Coordinates of C-alpha atoms and ligand atoms in Angstrom, one line a residue:
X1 CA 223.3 -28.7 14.3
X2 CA 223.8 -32.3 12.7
X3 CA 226.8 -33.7 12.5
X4 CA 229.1 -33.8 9.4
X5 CA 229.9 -36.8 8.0
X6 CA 233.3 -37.8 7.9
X7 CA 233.9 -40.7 5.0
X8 CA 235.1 -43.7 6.5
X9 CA 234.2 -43.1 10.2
X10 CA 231.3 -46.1 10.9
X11 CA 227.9 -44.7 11.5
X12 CA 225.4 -46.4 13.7
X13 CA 222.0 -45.9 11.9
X14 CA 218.2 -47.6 13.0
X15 CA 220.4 -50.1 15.0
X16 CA 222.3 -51.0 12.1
X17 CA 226.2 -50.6 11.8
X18 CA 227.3 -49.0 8.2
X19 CA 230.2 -48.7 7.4
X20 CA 231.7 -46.4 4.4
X21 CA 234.8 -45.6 2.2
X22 CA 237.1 -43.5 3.4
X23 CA 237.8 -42.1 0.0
X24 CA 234.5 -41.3 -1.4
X25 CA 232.1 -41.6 1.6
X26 CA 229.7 -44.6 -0.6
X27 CA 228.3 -47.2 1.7
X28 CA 230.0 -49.8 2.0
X29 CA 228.4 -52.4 4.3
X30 CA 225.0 -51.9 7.0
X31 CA 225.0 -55.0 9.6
X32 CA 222.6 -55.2 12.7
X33 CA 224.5 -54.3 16.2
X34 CA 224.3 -56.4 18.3
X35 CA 223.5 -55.9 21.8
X36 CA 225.2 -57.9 24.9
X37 CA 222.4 -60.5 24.8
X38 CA 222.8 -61.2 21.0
X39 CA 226.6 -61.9 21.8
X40 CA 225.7 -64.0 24.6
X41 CA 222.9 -66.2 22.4
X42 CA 225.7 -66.1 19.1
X43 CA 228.2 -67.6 21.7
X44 CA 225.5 -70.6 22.9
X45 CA 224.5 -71.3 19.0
X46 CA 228.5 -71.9 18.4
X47 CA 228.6 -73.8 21.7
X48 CA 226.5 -76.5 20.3
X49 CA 227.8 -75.9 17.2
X50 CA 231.5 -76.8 18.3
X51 CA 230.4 -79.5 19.2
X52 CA 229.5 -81.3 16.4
X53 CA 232.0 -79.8 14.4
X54 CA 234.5 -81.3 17.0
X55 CA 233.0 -84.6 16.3
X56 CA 233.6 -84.3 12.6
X57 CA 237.5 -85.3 14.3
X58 CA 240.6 -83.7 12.0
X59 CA 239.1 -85.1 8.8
X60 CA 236.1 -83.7 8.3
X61 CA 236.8 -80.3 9.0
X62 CA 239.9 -80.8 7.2
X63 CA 237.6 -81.5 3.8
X64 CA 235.4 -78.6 5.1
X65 CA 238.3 -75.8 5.5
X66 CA 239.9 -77.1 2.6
X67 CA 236.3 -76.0 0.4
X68 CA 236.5 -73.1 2.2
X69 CA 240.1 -72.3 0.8
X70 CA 239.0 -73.1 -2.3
X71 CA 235.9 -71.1 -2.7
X72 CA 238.9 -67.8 -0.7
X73 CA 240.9 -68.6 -3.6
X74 CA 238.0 -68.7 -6.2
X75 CA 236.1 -65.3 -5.3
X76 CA 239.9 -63.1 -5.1
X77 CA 238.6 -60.3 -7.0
X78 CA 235.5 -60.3 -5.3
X79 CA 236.7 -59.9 -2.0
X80 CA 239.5 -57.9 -2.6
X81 CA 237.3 -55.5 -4.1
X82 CA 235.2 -55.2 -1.2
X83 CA 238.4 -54.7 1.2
X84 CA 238.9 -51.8 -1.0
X85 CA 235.6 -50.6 -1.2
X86 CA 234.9 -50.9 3.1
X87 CA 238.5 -49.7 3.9
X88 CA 240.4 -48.0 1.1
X89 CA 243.0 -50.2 0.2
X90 CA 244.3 -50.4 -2.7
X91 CA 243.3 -53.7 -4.5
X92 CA 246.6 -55.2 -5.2
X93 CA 247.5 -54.8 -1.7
X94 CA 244.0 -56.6 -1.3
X95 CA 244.8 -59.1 -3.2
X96 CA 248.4 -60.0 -1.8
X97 CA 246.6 -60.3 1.9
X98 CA 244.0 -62.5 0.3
X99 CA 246.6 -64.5 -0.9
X100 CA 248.3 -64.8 2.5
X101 CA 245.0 -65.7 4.3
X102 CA 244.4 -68.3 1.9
X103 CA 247.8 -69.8 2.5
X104 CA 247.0 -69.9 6.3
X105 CA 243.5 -71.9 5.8
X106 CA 245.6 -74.5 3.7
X107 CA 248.2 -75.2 5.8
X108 CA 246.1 -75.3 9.3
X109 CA 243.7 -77.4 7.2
X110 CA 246.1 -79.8 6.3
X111 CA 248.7 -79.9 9.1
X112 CA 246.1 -80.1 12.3
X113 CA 245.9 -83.9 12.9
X114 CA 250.0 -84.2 12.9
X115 CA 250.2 -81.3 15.0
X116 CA 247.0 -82.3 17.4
X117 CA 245.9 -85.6 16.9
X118 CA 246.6 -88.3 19.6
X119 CA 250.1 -89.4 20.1
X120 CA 252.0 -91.7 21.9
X121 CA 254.9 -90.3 23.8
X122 CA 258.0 -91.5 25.0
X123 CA 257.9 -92.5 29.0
X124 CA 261.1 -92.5 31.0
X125 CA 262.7 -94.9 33.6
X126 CA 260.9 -93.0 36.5
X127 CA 257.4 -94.2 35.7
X128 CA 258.5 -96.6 33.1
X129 CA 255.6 -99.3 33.4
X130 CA 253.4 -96.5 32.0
X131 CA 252.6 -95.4 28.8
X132 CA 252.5 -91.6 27.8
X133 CA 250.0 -90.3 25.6
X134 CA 249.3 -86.3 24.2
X135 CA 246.5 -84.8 22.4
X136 CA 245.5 -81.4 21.8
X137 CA 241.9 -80.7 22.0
X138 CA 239.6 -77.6 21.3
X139 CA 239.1 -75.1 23.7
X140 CA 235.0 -75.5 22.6
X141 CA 233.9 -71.7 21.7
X142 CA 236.8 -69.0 20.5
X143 CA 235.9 -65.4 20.2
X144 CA 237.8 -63.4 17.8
X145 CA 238.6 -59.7 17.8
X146 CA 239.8 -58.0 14.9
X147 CA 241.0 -54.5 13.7
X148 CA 240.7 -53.2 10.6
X149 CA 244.0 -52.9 8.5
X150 CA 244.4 -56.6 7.6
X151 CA 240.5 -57.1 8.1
X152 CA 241.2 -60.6 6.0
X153 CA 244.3 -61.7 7.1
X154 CA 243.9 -61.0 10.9
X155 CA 241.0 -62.4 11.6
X156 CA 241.6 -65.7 9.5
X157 CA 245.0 -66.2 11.1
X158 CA 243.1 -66.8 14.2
X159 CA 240.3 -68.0 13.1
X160 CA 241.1 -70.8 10.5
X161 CA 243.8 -72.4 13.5
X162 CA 241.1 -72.2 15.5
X163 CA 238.7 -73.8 13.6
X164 CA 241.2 -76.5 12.2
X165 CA 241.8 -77.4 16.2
X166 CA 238.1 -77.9 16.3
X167 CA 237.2 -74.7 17.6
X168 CA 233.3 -72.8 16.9
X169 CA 234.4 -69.5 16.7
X170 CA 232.3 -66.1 16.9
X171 CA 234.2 -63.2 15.1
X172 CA 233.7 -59.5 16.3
X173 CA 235.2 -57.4 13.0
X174 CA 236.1 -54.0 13.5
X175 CA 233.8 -51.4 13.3
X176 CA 235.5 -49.9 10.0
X177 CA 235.4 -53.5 8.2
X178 CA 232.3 -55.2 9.2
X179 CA 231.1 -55.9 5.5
X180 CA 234.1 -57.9 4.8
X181 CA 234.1 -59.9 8.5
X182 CA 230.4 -60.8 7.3
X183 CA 231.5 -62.3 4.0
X184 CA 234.1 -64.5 5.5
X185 CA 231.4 -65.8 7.7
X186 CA 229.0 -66.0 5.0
X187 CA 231.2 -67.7 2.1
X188 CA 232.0 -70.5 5.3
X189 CA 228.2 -71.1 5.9
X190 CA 228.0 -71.6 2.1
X191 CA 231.0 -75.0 2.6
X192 CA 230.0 -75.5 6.2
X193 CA 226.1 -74.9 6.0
X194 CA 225.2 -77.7 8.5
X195 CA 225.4 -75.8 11.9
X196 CA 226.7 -71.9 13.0
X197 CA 230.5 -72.9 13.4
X198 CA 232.0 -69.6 12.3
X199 CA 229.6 -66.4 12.9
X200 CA 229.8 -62.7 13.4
X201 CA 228.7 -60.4 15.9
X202 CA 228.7 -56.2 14.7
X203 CA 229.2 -52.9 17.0
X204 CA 231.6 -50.4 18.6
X205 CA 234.3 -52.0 21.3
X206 CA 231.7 -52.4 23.7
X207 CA 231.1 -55.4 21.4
X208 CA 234.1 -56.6 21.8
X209 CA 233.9 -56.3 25.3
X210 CA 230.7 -58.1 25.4
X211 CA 232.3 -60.8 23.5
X212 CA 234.9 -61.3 26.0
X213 CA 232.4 -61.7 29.1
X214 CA 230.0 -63.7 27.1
X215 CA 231.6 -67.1 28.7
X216 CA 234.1 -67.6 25.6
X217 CA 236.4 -70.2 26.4
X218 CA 239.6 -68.0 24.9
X219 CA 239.9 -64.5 23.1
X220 CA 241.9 -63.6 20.2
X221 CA 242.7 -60.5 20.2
X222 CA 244.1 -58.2 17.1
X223 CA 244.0 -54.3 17.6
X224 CA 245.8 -51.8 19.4
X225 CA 248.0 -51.9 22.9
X226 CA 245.8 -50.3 24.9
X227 CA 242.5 -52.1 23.9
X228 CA 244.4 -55.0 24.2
X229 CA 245.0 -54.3 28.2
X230 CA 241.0 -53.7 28.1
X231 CA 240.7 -56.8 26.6
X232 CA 242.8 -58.7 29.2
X233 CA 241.4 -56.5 31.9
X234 CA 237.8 -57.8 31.0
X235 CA 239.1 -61.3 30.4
X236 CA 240.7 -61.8 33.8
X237 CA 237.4 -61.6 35.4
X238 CA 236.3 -65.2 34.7
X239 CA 240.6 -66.5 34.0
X240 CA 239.4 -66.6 30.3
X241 CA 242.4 -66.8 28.4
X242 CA 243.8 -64.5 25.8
X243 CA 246.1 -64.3 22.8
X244 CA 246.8 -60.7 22.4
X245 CA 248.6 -59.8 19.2
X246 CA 248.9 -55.7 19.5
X247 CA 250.6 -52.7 18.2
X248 CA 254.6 -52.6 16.6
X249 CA 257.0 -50.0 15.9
X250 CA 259.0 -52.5 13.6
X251 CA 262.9 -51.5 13.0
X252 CA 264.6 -52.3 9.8
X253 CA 268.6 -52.4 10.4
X254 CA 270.8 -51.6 7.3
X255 CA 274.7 -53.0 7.7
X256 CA 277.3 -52.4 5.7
X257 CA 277.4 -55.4 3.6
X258 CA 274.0 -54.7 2.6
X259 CA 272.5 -54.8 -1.1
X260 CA 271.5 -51.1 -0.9
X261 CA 268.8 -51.3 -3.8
X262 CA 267.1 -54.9 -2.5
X263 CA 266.8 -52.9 1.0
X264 CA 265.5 -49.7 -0.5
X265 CA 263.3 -51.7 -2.4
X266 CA 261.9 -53.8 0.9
X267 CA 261.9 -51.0 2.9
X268 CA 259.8 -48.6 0.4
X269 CA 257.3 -51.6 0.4
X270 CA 257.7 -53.0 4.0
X271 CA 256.7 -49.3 5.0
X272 CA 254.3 -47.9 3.0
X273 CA 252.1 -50.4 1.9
X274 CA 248.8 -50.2 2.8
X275 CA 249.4 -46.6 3.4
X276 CA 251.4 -47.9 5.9
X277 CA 248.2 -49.3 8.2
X278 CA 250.4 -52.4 9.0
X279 CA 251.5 -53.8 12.5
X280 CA 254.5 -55.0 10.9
X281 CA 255.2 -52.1 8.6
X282 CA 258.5 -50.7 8.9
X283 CA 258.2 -47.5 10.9
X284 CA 262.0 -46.8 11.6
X285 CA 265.3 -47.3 10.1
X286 CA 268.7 -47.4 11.8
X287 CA 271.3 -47.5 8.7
X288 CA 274.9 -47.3 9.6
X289 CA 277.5 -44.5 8.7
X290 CA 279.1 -45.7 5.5
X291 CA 276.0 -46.3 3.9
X292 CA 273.1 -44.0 5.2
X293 CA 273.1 -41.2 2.4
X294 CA 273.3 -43.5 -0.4
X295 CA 270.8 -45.4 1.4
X296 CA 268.3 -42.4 2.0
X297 CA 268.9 -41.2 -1.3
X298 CA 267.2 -44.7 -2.8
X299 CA 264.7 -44.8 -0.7
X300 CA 263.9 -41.2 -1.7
X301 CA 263.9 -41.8 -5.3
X302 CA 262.1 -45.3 -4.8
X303 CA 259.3 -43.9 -2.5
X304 CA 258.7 -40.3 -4.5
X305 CA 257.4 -42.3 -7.7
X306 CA 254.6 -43.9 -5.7
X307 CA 250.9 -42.5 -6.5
X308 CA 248.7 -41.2 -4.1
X309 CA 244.9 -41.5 -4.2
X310 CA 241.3 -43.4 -4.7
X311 CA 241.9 -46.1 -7.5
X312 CA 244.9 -48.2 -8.7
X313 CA 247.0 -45.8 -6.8
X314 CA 250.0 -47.2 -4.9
X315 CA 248.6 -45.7 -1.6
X316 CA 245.1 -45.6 -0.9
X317 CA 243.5 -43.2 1.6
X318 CA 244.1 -43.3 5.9
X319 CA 241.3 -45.8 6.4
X320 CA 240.1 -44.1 10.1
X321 CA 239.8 -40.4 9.9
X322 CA 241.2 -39.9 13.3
X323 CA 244.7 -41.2 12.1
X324 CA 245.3 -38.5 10.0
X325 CA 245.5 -36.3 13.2
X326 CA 248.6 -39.0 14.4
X327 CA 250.4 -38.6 11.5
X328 CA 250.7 -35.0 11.5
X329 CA 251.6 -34.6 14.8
X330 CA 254.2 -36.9 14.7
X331 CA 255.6 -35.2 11.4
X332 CA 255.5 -31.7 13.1
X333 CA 256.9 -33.3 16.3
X334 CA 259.6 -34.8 14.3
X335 CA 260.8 -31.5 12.0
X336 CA 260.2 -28.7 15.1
X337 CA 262.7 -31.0 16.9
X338 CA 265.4 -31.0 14.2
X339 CA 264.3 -33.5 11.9
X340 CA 264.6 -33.4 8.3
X341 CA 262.0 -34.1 5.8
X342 CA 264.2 -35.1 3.1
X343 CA 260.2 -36.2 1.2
X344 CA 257.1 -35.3 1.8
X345 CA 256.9 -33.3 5.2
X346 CA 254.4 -31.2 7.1
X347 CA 251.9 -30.3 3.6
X348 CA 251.9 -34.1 2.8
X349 CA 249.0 -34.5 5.0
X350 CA 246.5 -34.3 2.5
X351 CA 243.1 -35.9 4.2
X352 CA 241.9 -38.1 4.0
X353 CA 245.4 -39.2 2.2
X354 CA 248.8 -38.8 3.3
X355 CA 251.5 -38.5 0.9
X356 CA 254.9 -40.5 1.5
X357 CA 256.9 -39.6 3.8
X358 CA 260.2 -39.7 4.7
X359 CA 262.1 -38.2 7.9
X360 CA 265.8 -38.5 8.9
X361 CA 267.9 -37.4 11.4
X362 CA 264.9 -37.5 13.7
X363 CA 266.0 -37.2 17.7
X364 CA 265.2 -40.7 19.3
X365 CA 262.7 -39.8 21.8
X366 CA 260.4 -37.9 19.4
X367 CA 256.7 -39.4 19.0
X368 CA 258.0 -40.5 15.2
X369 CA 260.2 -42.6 16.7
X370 CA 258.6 -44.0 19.7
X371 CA 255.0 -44.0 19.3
X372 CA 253.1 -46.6 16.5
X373 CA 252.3 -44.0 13.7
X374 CA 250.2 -45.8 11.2
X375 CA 250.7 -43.8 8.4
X376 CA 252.8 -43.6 5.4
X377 CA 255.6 -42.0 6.7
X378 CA 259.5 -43.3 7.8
X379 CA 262.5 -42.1 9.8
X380 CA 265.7 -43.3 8.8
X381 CA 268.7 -42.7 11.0
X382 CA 272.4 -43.0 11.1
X383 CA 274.1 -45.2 13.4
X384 CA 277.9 -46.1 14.0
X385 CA 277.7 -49.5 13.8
X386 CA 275.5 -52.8 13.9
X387 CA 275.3 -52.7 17.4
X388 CA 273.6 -49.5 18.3
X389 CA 271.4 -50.1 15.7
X390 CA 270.1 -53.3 17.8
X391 CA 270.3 -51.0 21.0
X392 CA 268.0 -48.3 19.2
X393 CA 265.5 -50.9 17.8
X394 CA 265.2 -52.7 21.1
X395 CA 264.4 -49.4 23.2
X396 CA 260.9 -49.7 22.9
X397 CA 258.7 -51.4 24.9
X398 CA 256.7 -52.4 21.5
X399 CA 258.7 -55.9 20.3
X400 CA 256.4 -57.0 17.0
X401 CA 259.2 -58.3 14.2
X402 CA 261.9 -56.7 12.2
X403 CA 264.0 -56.5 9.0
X404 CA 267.5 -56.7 9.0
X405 CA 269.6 -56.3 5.5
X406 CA 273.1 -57.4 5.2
X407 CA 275.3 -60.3 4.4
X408 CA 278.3 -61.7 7.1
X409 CA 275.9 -60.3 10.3
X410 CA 272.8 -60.6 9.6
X411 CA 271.2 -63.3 10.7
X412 CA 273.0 -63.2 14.0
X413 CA 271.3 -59.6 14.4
X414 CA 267.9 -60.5 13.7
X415 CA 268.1 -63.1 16.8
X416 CA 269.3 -60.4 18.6
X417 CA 266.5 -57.9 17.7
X418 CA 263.9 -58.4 20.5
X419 CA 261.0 -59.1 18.5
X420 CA 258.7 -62.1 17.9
X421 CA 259.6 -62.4 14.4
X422 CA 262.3 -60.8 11.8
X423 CA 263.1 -61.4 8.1
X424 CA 266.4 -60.8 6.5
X425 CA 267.1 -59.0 3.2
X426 CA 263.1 -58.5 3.3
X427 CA 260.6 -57.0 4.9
X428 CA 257.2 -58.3 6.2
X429 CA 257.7 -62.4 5.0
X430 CA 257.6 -63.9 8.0
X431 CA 253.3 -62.9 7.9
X432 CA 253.2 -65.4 5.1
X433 CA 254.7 -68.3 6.0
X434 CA 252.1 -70.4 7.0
X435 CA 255.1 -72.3 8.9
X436 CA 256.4 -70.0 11.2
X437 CA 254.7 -68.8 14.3
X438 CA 253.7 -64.8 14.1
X439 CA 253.1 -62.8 17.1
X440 CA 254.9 -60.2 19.9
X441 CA 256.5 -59.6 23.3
X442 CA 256.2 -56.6 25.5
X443 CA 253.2 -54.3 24.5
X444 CA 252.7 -56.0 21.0
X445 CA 251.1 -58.9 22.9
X446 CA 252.0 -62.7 23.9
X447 CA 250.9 -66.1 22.2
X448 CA 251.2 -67.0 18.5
X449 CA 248.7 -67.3 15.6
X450 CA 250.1 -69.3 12.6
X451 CA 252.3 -72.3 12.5
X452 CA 252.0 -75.4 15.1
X453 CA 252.0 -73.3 17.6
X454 CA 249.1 -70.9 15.9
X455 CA 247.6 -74.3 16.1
X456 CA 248.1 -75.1 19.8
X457 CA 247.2 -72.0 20.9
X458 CA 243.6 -72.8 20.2
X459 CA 244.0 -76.2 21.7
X460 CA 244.6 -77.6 25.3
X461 CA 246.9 -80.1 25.6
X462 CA 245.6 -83.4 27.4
X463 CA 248.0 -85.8 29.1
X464 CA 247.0 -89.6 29.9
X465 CA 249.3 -92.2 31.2
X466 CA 248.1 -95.6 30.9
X467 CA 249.2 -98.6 33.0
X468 CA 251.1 -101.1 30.7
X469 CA 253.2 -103.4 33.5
X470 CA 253.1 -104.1 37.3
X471 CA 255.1 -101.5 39.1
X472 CA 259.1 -102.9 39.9
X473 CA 259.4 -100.0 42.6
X474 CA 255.9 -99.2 44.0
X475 CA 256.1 -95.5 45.3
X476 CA 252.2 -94.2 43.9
X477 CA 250.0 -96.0 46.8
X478 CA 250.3 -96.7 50.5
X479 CA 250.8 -100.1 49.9
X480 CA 254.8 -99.5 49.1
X481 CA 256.8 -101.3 52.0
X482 CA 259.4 -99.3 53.1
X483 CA 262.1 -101.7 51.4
X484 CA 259.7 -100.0 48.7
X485 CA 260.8 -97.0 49.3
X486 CA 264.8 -97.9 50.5
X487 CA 264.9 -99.3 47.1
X488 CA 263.7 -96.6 45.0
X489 CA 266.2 -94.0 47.0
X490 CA 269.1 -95.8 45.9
X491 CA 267.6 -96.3 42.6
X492 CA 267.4 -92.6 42.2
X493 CA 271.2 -92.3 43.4
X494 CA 272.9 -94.8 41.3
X495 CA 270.1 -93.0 37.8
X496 CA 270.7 -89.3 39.1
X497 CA 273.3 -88.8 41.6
X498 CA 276.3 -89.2 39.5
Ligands
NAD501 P1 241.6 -51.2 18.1 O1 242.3 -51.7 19.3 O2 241.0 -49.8 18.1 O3 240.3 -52.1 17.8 C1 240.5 -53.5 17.6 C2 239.1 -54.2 17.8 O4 238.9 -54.1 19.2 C3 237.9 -53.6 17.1 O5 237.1 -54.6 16.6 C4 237.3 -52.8 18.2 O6 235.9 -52.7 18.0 C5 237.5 -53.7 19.4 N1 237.4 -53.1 20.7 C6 237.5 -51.8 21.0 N2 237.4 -51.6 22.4 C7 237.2 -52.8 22.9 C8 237.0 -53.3 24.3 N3 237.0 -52.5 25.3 N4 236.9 -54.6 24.4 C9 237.0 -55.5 23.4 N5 237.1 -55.1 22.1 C10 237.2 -53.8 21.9 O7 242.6 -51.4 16.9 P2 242.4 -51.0 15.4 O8 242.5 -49.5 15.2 O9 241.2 -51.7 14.8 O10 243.6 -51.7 14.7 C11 244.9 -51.1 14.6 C12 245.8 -51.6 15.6 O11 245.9 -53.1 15.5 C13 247.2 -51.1 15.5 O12 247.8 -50.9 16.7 C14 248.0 -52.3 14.9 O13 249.3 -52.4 15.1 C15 247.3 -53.5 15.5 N6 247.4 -54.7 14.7 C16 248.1 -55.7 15.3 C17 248.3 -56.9 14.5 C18 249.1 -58.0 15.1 O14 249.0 -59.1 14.5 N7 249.9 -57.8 16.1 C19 247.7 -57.0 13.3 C20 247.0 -56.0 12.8 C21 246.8 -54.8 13.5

């Protein structure tokens, strides 16, 4: 009996990877796979190709990343169309995570020397006669993992820091999106076509897992939790070290002062676009008790005009087949346990598309409330106050970011939410601001893409201290007298006794 096909699951054909639409079933991209010895020659190419590209120093690959961005922000439509074709999204939500990316290359491009370059910094009466001096310098070879949802944005928010700290990097796409990890590779070769500096190696996770023992010098990691502990597992072997941005169950709190249309609004968006296939997408709401049925009720009408299906449609198909399976069960687990479907509902799973959905009243240990869904679907319940809406949101051991809508409070709850990143009277903005660090605690992973410290992440930080005057209190040979050392003791009384 031969298998049946389903669209959108990634076929491995004649030792080629193809991948297909989840929609329609068309190819949509065939790559070689590539076996643990490929990995391990890709990540000795980039080796000597970091190298020179480190010697190109923060101007040079500035120019370089800076063509690149250009030729992103040239070819929009093109790539956005293949992120449609390869993984089903819609091709406005393509575009908008283009967009992002794009954002991210510019600002790492330009703002790697301040953050990086060599520095002088201040010394302090202890040590005084020498000078300090930091730089931040490439790790040599980065390997990237990436997932599929944000198969753009992901991997670029690693990779472009990366490569702006002087970084070769060697990009392992997902399985479901390999077409589109072998054009961003591709379009780079096309400004960068000197040496392999940015390349991509195809397969299953036993790629990635190849990747991560091919003598990388760091791994950064996008996916799920528990490939992420694989990941880390496989890493600690040779003390390789990882950034690990994983899985969310993002909260969105609604106070009492809150514009009740601008949160509808953010919160239709923040959770159902891209079907919902979004680490940051809003997957609960906590609302509290004065305004939860008006609340609901917008969110109801907001969410129940969006389309549904292949093209141009607000929400494009469940991009991996075995989703659809998560979805429903968390749908079922929610209404058998007294939740209310007040849209969509058990017959809204529709495969390989999922109509919105919207659940309240859902009990708090239920799988829709607890467990990462990835789907198009929400809860929304009612709380008594502010307060045990951050108690709710906080239960989980997922921490990703947050939305928090409101006037007087709000700020001061999104610094309580615990959570590596939260927007106020939005949802989701924090991704694109090339400024701000992005990344998780607890199981959605440690470290930070984007930002200055996206930037030192892929960088170590080097410490010199230079001799500028004789020492006044010798203490740093065996030549100090002990009058030497008498001296310096009451030195250190009369600077830090007090
Ligand atoms: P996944 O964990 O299944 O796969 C991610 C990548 O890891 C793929 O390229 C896969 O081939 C590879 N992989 C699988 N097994 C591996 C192993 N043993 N060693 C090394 N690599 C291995 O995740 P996915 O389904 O592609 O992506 C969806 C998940 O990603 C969701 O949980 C989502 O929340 C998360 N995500 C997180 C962020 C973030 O920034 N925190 C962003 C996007 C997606």
């Amino acid at each position: 009996m031969t298998a049946v096909h389903v669209p959108g699951t990634p076929i491995i054909e004649d030792g080629r990877l193809v991948s297909t639409s989840p929609a329609t079933g068309a190819e949509a991209g065939r790559l070689p796979v590539a076996t643990a010895e490929d990995v391990g020659r890709a990540v000795d190419r980039a080796r000597a190709a970091g190298e020179w590209w480190a010697g190109l120093g923060f101007g040079g690959r500035r120019e370089r990343l800076l063509r690149w961005r250009s030729l992103l922000a040239r070819r929009i439509e093109e790539i956005a169309e293949l992120v449609h074709t390869e993984g089903g999204k819609p091709v406005a939500d393509a575009v908008v995570e283009v967009v992002t990316a794009v954002e991210h290359v510019d600002w790492a491009a330009r703002n790697a020397r301040r953050v990086l370059g060599p520095r002088r910094v201040r010394s302090r009466l202890v040590l005084a006669e020498f000078s300090a001096h930091l730089e931040y310098q490439p790790y040599g070879v980065v390997g990237v993992i990436g997932p599929w949802n944000y198969p753009v944005f992901t991997p670029i928010g690693s990779a472009a820091y990366a490569l702006a700290a002087g970084n070769a990097v060697v990009l392992k796409p997902s399985e479901y999106t390999p077409a589109v990890g072998q054009w961003l590779v591709d379009t780079f070769a096309e400004v960068v076509p000197e040496q392999p500096v940015f390349t991509a190696v195809h397969g299953l996770g036993d790629v990635g897992a190849a990747l991560c023992r091919s003598g990388v010098d760091k791994v950064a990691f996008t996916g799920s939790s528990a490939t992420a502990r694989k990941v880390m597992a496989a890493c600690a072997e040779s003390l390789t070290p990882v950034l690990l941005e994983a899985g969310g169950k993002d909260a969105m709190i609604v106070d009492a002062d809150a514009d009740l249309d601008a949160a509808a609004e953010a919160c239709v968006w923040g959770a159902l676009t891209n079907a919902g296939q979004t680490c940051i997408g809003i997957e609960r709401v906590y609302a509290v008790e004065p305004v939860f049925d008006a609340f609901v009720g917008k969110v109801v009408e907001r969410a129940g005009r969006l389309t549904v299906g292949p093209d141009n449609a607000d929400i494009g198909p469940i991009t991996m087949p075995s989703q659809v399976e998560v979805i429903r069960r968390h749908i079922d687990d929610a209404l058998s346990r007294g939740g209310r479907a007040v849209l969509g509902g058990a017959d809204a799973v529709q495969p390989p598309y999922v109509r919105p959905t919207v659940l309240v009243d859902v009990p708090e240990d239920s799988a829709a409330v607890r467990e990462e869904t990835f789907g198009p679907t929400l809860t929304i319940n009612r709380v008594r106050d502010a307060d045990e809406a951050v108690a709710r949101a906080n239960a989980l051991s997922y921490g990703l970011g947050g939305s928090v809508f409101g006037r007087r409070h709000a700020v001061a709850i999104a610094r309580r939410l615990r959570s590596g990143m939260a927007s106020v009277n939005s949802a989701l903005t924090f991704a694109g601001m090339s400024t701000l660090p992005f990344g998780g605690v607890g199981d959605s992973g440690f470290g930070r893409i984007h930002g200055e410290d996206g930037l030192r992440e892929f960088s170590r930080a080097k410490a010199i201290t230079r001799r500028r005057a004789r020492s006044l209190l010798p203490s740093t040979t065996f030549e100090r007298t002990p009058a030497d050392v008498a001296r310096l003791v009451k030195a250190i009384k009369v600077i830090y006794g007090r």
